[in-house]
Coordinates of C-alpha atoms and ligand atoms in Angstrom, one line a residue:
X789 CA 0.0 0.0 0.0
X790 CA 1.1 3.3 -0.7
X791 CA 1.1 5.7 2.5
X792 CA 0.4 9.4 1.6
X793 CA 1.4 12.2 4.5
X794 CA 0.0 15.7 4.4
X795 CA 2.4 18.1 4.7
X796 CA 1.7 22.3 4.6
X797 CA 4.0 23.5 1.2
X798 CA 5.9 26.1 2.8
X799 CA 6.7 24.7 6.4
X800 CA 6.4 21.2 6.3
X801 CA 6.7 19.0 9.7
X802 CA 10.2 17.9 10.4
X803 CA 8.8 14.9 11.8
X804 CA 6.8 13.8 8.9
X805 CA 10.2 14.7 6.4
X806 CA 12.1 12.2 8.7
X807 CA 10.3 9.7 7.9
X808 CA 10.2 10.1 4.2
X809 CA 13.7 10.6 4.2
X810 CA 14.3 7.7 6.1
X811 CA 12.4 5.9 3.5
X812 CA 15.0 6.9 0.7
X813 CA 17.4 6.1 2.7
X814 CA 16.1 2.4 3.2
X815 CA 15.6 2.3 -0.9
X816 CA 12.2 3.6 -1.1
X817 CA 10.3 5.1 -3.6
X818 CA 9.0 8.3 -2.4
X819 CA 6.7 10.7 -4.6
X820 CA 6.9 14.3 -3.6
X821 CA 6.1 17.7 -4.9
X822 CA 8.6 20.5 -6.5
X823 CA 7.9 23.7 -8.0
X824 CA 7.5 21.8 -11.3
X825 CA 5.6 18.7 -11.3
X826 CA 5.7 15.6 -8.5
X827 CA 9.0 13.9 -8.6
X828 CA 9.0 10.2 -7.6
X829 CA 12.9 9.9 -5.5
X830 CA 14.7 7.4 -4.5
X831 CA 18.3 7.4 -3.8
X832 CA 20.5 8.6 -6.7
X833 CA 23.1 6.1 -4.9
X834 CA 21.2 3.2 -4.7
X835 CA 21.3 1.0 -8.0
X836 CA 18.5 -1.4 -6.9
X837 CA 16.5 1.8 -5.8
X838 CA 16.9 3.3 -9.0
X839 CA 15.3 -0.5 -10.9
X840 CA 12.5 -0.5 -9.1
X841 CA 11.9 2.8 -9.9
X842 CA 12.0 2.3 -13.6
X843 CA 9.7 -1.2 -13.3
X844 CA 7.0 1.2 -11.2
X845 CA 6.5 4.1 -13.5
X846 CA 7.2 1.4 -16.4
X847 CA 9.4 4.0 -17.6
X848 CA 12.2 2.3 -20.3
X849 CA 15.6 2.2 -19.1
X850 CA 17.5 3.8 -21.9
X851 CA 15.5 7.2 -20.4
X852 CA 17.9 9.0 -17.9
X853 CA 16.4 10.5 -15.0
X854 CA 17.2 14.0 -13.0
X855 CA 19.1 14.0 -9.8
X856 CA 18.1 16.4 -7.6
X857 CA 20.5 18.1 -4.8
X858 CA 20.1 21.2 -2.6
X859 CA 22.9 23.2 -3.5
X860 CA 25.9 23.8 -6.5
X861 CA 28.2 22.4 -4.2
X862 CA 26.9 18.8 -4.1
X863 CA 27.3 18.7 -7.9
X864 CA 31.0 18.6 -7.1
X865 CA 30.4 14.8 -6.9
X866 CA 28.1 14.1 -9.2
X867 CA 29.9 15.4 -12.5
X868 CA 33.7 14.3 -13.6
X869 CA 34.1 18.3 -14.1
X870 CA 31.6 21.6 -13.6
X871 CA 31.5 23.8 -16.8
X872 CA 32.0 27.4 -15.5
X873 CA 29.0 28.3 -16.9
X874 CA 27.0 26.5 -13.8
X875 CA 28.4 29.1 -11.4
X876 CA 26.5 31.7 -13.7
X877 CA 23.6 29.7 -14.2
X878 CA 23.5 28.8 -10.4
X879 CA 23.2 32.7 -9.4
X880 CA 20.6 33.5 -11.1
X881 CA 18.5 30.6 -11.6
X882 CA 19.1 27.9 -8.5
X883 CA 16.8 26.8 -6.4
X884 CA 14.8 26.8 -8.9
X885 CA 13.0 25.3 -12.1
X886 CA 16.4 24.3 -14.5
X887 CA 18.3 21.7 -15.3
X888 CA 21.5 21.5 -16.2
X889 CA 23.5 18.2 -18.3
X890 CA 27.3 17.9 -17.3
X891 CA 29.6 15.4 -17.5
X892 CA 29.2 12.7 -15.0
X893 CA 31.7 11.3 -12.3
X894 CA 31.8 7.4 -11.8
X895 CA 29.8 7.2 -8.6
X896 CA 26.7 8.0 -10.3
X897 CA 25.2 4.5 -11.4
X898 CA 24.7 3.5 -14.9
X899 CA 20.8 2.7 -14.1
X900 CA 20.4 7.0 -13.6
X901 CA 22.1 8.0 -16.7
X902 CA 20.6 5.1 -19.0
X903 CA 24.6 4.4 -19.6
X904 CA 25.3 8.2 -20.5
X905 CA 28.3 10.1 -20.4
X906 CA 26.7 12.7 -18.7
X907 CA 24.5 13.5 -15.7
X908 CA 21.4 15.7 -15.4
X909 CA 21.4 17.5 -12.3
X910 CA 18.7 20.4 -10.7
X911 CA 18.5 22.1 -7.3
X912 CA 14.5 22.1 -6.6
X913 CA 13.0 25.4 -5.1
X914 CA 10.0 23.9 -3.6
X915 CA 10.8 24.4 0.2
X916 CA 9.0 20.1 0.7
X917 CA 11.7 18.9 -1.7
X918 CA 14.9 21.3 -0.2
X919 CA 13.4 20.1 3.0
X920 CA 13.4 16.2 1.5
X921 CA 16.4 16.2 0.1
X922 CA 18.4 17.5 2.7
X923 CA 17.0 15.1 5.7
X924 CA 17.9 12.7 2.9
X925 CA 21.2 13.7 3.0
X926 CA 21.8 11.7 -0.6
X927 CA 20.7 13.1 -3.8
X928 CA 17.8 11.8 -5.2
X929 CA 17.0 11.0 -8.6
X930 CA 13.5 11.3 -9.7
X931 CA 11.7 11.7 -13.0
X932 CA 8.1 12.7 -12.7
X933 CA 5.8 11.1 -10.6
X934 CA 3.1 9.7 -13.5
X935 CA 2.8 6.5 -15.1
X936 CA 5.4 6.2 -18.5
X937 CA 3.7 8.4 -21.0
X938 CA 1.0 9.8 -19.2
X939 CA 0.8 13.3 -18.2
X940 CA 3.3 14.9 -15.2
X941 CA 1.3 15.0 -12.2
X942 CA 0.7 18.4 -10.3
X943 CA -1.2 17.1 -7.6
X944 CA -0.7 14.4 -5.2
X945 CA -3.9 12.6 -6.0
X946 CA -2.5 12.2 -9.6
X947 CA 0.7 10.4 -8.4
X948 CA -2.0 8.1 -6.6
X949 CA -4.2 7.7 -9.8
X950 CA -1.2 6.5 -11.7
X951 CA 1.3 4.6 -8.7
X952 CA -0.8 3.7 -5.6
X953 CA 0.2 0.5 -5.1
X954 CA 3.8 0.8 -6.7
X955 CA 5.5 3.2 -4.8
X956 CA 6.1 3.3 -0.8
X957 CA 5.2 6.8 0.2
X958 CA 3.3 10.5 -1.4
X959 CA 4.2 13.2 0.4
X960 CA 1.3 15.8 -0.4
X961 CA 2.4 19.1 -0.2
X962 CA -0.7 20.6 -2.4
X963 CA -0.9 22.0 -6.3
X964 CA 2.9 22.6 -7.8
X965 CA 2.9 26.4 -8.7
X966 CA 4.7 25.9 -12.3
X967 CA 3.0 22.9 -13.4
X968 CA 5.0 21.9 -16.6
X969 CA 8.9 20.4 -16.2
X970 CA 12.1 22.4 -15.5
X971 CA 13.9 23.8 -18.3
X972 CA 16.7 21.1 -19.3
X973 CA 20.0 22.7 -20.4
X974 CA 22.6 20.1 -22.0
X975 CA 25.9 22.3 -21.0
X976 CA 28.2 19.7 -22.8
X977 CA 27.3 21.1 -26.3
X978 CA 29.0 24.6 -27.2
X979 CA 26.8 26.7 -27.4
X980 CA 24.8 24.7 -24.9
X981 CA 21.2 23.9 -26.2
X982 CA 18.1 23.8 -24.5
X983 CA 16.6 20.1 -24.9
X984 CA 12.9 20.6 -23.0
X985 CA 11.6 24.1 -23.0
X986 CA 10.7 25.3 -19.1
X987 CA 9.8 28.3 -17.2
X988 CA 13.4 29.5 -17.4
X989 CA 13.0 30.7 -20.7
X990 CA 15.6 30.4 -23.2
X991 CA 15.6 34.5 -23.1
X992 CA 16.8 34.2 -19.9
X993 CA 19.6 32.1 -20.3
X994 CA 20.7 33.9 -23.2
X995 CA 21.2 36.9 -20.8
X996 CA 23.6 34.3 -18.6
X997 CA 25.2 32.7 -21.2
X998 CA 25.1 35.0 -24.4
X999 CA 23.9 32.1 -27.2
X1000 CA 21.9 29.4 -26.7
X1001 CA 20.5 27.0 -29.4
X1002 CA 17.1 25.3 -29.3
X1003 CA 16.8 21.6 -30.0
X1004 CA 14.2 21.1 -32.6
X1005 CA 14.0 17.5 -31.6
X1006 CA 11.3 15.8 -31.8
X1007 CA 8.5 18.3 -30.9
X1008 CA 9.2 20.1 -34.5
X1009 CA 6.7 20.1 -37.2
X1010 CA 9.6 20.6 -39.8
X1011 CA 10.4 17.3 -41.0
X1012 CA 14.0 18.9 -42.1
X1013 CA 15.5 19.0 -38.7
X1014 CA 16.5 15.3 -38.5
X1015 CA 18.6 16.5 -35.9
X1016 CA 19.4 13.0 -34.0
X1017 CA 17.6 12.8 -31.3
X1018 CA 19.1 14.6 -28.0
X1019 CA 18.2 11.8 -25.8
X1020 CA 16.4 8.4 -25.6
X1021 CA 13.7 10.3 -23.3
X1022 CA 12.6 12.8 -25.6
X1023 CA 10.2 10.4 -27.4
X1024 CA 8.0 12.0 -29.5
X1025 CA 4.8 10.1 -27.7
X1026 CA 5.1 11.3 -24.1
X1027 CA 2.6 13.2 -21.3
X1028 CA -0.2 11.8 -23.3
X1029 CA -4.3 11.6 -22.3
X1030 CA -5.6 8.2 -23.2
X1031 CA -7.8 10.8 -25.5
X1032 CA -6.2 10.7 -28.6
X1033 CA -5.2 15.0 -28.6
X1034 CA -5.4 17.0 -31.8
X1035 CA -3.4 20.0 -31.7
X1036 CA -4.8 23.3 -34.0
X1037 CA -2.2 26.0 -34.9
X1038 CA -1.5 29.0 -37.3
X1039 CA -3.8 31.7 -38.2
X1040 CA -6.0 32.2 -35.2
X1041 CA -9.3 32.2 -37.3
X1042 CA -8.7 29.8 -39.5
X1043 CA -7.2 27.0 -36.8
X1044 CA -10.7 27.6 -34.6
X1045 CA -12.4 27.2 -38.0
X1046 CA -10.6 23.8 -38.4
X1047 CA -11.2 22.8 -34.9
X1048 CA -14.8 23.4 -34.7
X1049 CA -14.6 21.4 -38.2
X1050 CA -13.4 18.6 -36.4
X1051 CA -15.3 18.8 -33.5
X1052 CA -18.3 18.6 -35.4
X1053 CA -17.5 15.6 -37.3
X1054 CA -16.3 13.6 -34.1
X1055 CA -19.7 15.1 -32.7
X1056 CA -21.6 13.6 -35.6
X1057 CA -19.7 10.3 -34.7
X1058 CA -21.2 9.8 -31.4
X1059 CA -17.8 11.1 -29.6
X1060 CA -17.6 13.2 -26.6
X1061 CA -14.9 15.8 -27.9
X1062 CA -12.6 17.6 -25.1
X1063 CA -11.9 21.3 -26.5
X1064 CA -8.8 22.8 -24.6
X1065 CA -8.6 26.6 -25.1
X1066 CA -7.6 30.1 -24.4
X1067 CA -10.1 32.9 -23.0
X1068 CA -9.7 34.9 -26.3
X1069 CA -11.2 31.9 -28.4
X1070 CA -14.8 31.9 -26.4
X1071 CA -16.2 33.6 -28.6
X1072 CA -16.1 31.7 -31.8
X1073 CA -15.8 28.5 -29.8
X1074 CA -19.7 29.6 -28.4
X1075 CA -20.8 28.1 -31.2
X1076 CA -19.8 24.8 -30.0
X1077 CA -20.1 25.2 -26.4
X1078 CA -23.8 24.4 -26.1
X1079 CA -23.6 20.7 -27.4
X1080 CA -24.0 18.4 -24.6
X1081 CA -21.2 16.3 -25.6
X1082 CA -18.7 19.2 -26.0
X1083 CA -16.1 19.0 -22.9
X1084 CA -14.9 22.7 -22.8
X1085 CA -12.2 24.0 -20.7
X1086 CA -11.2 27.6 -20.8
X1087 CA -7.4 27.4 -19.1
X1088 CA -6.3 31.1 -19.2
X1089 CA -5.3 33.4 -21.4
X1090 CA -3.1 34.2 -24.4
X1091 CA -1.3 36.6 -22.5
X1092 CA -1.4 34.7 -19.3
X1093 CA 0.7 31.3 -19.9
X1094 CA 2.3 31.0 -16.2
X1095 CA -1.7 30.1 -15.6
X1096 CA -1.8 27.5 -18.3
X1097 CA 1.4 25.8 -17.6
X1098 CA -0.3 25.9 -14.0
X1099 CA -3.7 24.0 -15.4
X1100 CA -2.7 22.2 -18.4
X1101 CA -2.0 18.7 -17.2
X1102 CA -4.8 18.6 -14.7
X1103 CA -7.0 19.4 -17.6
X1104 CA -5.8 16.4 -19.8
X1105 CA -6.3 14.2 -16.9
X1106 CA -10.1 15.9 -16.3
X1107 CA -10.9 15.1 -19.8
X1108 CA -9.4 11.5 -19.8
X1109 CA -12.0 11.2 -16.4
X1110 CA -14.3 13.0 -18.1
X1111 CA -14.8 10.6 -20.9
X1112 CA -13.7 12.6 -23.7
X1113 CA -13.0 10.2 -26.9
X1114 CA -11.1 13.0 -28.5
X1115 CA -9.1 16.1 -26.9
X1116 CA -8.9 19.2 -29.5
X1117 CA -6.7 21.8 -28.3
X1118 CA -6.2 25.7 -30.1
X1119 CA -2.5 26.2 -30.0
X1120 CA -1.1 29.0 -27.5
X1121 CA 1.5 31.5 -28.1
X1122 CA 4.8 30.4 -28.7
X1123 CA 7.3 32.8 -26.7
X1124 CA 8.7 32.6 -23.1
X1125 CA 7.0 30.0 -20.7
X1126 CA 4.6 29.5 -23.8
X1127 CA 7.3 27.9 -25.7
X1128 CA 7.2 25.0 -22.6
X1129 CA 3.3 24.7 -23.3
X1130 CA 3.2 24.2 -26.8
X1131 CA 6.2 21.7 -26.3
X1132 CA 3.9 19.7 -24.2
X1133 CA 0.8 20.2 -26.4
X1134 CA 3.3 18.9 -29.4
X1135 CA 4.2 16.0 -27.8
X1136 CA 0.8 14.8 -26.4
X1137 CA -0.2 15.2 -29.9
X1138 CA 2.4 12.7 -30.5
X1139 CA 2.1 14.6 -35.1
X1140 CA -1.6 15.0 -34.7
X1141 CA -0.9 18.8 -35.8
X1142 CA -3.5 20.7 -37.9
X1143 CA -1.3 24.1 -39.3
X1144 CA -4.0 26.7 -40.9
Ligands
LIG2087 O1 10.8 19.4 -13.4 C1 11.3 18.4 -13.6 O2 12.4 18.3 -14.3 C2 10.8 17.1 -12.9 C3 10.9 17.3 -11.4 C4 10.4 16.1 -10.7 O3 12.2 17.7 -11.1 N1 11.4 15.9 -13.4 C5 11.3 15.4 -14.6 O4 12.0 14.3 -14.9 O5 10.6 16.0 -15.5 P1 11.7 13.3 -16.1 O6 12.5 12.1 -15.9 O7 10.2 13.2 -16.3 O8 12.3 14.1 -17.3 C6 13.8 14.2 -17.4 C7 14.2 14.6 -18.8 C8 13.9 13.4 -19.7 O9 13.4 13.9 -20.9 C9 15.3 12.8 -19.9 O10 15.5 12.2 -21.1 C10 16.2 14.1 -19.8 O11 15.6 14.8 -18.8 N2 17.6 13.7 -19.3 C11 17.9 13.2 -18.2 N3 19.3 13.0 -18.1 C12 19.7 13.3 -19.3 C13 21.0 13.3 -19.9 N4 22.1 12.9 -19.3 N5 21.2 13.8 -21.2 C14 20.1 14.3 -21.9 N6 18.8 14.3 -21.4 C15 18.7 13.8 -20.1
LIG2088 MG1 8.5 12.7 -17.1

């Protein structure tokens, strides 16, 4: 059985901390909340640890996982050398919502870094995880906290939809405030490249670090890029609903005119259809919006993406509960902590993208 303790976000109970900490330390596999999404830890040190973990998110093992420390000085161990540029990076952005790849030392196991010359390592902000982590005292490796290809989790009860039963321990701190992953930054490429898209923007790290490429991997709709893929774990089929997701973008008019296309037609079929959009696109989506079988959630606006991010995997999940056959989503703007959104809608869609 999986044991859940309640803890308050920003001064969790020592007591309570000991004893999930005492629980990595024993091998377990402990689900707790960050800034981002619910990481599930166990200890980066622990080889068997680190197995289980993969078998219980049925997560494949050639996808390397995030080890998570509480300060720049416990990377010291982690990586064979530290680019200067973490120093820079640490300043401005640690504790907080980025990851950086460096090369690895030998004491981190094979089973973290999928066999990887490098290491991914991040220093959480969320005061449950510092708090974690440090009563700990390893560092803990942890991916997020859902089922293999299902949407990150931002609350505790969706670690316990997907791993009740798997895992030894939730610690519940409440709602994640960021709500999509952390920014992952390979630092072993010159210039370094941003591999996942996050809420440190790659605007900001271009004011650290000067340039920055973006990896078009595999969330690009421009079949050019055959860039090889930056690693095993960016599938292209990842943080999916069970509703197959249908992403609209391009001209604003005409995608909304193509997704109440669709909507109809899956309407016509008997479906229930999920519609996933921004304030701005009630109005045309009205039309629509009195149909019994239309699912639709309004999850901020254009202008407001730090509130998406915030709603957008809780939605998928909804709709999945909801009994939506279909999820149809309008595209959101594609700058800043947007970018991380449409990432995510990208890869849900897993090439179910509709350009107008
Ligand atoms: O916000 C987050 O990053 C959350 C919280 C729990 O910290 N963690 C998270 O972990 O999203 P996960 O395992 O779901 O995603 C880690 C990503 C994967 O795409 C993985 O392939 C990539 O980081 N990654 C890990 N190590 C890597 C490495 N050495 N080289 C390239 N990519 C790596
Ligand atoms: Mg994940």
């Amino acid at each position: 059985m999986t044991d859940v303790i309640r803890v308050a976000p920003d001064a969790p109970d020592p007591a309570a901390l000991a004893r999930a900490a005492e629980c990595l330390r024993r091998g377990g596999l402990v689900a707790f909340p960050t800034e981002t999404v619910y990481g599930l830890g166990v200890n980066a040190l622990d080889r068997e640890a680190v197995r289980r973990l993969f078998a219980a998110k049925q997560r494949p093992s050639n996808d390397p996982l995030i080890v998570h420390v509480t300060s720049i000085d416990s990377i010291a161990a982690l990586a064979s050398h530290v680019p200067h540029s973490v120093d820079r990076l640490a300043r401005r952005f640690w504790p907080g919502p980025l990851t950086v790849i460096v090369p690895r030392s030998y004491q981190v196991p094979d089973e973290v870094t999928a066999g990887l010359a490098t290491v991914a390592v991040r220093v959480p902000l969320h005061p449950v995880a510092r708090a974690l982590i440090a009563a700990a005292g390893v560092p803990v490796a942890a991916p997020s906290a859902n089922l293999f290809s299902r949407p990150s989790p931002t609350q505790a009860s969706h670690v316990i939809d997907d791993l009740d039963g798997r895992i030894d321990l939730v610690v519940d701190g409440g709602a994640t405030t960021i709500g999509v992953e952390s920014t992952v930054l390979d630092l072993t490429s010159d210039p370094p490249i941003v591999l996942r898209p996050g809420a440190v923007t790659v605007e900001m790290l271009r004011e650290v670090l000067g340039r920055v490429d973006v990896s078009r991997g595999s969330t690009s709709l421009d079949s050019a890029s055959a860039a090889p893929m930056p690693s095993p774990g960016m599938l292209t089929k990842h943080y999916s609903p069970r509703a197959a997701l249908t992403l609209f973008e391009g001209d604003t008019n005409a995608a909304l005119a193509s997704l109440v296309g669709v909507a109809r037609d899956e309407l016509s079929r008997g479906h229930a259809v999920g519609v996933i959009a921004a304030e701005e696109d009630r109005g045309e989506l009205a039309r629509l919006a009195s149909d019994q079988k239309i699912l639709l959630r309004v999850i901020g606006s254009q202008n407001t993406p730090a509130i998406v991010a915030t709603r957008l995997y809780a939605t998928l999940r909804e709709l999945d509960a909801a009994g939506a056959d279909v999820i149809l989503v309008h595209g959101f703007r594609n700058d800043g902590l947007g970018a991380a959104v449409q990432d995510r809608l990208r890869r849900a869609a897993a090439g179910r993208v509709v350009r107008s």
